[in-house]
Coordinates of C-alpha atoms in Angstrom, one line a residue:
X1 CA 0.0 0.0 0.0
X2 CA 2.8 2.4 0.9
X3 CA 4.5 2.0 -2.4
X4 CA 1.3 2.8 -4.1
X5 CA 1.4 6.3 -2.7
X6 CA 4.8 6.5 -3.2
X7 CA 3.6 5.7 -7.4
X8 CA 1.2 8.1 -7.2
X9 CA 2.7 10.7 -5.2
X10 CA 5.8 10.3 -8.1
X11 CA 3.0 10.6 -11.0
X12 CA 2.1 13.8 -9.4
X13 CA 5.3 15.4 -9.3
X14 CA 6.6 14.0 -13.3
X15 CA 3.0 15.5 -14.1
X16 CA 3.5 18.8 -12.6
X17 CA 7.0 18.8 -14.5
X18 CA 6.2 17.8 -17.7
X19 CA 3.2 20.3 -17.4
X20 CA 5.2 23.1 -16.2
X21 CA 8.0 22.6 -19.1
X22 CA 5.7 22.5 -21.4
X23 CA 3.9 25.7 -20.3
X24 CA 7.3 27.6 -20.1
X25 CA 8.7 26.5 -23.5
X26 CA 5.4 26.5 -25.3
X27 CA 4.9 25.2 -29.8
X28 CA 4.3 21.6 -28.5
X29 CA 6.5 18.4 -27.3
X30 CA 9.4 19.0 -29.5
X31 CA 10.2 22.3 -28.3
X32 CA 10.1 21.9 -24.3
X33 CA 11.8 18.0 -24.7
X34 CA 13.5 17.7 -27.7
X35 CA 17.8 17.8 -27.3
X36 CA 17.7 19.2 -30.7
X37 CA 16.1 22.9 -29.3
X38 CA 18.3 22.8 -25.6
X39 CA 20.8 25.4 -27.1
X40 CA 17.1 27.3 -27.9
X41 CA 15.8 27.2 -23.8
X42 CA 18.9 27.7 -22.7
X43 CA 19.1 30.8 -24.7
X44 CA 15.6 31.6 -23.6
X45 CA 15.9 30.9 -19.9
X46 CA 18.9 33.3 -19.8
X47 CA 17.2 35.7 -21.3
X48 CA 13.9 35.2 -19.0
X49 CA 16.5 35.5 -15.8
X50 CA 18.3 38.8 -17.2
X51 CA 14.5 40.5 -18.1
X52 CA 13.2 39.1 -14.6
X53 CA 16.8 40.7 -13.3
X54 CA 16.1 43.8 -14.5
X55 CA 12.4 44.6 -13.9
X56 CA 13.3 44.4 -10.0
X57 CA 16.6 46.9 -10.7
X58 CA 13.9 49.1 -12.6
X59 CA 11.5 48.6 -9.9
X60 CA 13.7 49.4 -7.2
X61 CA 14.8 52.3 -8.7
X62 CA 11.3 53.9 -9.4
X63 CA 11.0 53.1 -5.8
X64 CA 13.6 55.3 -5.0
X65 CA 12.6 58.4 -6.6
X66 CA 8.8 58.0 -6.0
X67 CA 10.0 57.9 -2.2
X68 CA 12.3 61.1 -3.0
X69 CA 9.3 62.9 -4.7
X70 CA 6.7 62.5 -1.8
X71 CA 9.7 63.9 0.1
X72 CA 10.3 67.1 -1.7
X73 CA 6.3 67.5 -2.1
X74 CA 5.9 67.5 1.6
X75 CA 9.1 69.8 2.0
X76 CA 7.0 71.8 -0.1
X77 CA 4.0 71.7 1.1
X78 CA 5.7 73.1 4.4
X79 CA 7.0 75.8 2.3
X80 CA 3.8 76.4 1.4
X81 CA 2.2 76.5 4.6
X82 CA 4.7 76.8 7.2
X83 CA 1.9 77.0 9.8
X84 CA 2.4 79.7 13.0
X85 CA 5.9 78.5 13.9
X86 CA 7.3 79.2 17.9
X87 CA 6.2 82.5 19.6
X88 CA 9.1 84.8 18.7
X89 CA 7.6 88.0 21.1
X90 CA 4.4 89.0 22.5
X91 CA 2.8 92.4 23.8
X92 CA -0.2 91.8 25.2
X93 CA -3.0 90.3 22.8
X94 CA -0.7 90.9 19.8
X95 CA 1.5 87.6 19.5
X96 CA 4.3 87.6 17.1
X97 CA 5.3 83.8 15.7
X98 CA 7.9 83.3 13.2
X99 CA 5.3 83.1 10.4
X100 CA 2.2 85.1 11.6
X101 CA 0.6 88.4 13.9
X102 CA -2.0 87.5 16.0
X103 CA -4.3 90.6 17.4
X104 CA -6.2 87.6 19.9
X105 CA -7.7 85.0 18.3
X106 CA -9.8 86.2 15.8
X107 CA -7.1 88.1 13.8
X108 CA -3.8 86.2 12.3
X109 CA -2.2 87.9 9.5
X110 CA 0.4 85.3 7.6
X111 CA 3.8 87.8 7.8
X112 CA 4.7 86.1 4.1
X113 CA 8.5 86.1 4.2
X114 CA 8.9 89.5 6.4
X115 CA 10.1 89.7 9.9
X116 CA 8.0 91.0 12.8
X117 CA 10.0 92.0 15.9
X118 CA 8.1 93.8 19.2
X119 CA 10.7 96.2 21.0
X120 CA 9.2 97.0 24.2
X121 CA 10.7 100.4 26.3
X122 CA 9.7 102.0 29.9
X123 CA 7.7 104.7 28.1
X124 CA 6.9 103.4 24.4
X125 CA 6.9 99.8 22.9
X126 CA 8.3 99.8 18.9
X127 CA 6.7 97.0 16.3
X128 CA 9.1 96.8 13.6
X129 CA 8.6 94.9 10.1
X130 CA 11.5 94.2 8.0
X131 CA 11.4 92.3 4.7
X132 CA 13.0 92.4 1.5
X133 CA 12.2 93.9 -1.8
X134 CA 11.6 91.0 -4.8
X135 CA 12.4 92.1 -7.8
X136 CA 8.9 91.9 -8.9
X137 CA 7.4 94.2 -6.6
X138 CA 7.3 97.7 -7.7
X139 CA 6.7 99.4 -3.9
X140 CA 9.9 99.4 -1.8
X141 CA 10.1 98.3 1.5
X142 CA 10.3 101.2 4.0
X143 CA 11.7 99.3 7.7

């Protein structure tokens, strides 16, 4: 009874074989058996292993810069929208952060690139805006 199994078990696996050669080198029994065609699959299995090869180098590789592209679209993004940033000064209601004036919490003006500072003195307190004059903006800026 053993040895039955064994048979079948062995007809099973030749099956699988023969089936999967045939699928791989495919135009009938000649072509996936025949000694007269091994230079043929030889050629072709090489050729299978250097495309299969190269598909994962390609994929890795779009990998790569599909990771460094999410990368500089967030660092842009942040550009973008840098968001308050830390509390640089404060006076009362009005709070100056590194990238917006706040009047309480109804008011936030985005400062856009210029620099807010508050200068506070025993008789008089001194807000002072200083930014830079693109080359594209006809109005100069008066600190």
């Amino acid at each position: 009874m053993e040895i039955v199994r064994w048979g079948l078990r062995g007809l099973i696996v030749i099956a699988i074989s023969v089936g999967w050669r045939r699928y791989r080198y495919p135009g009938g029994w000649g072509f996936a058996f025949s000694p007269a065609y091994a230079a043929e699959r030889t050629g072709l299995a090489r050729a299978r292993r250097e495309l299969a090869w190269r598909a994962v180098r390609d994929w890795g590789r779009r990998t790569a810069l599909e990771v460094r592209l999410d990368s500089a679209r967030a660092a842009l993004r942040e550009a973008e929208d840098p968001g308050s940033g830390p509390i640089e000064g404060e006076l009362g209601c009005l709070v100056v952060r590194r990238h917006t004036l706040a009047a309480g919490d109804d008011l936030i003006v985005p400062l856009g690139g210029l620099r807010v500072g508050i200068r506070e003195g025993s008789k008089s307190h001194h807000l002072t805006v200083v930014g830079s004059r693109r080359p594209d903006s006809p109005c100069p800026v008066v600190a």
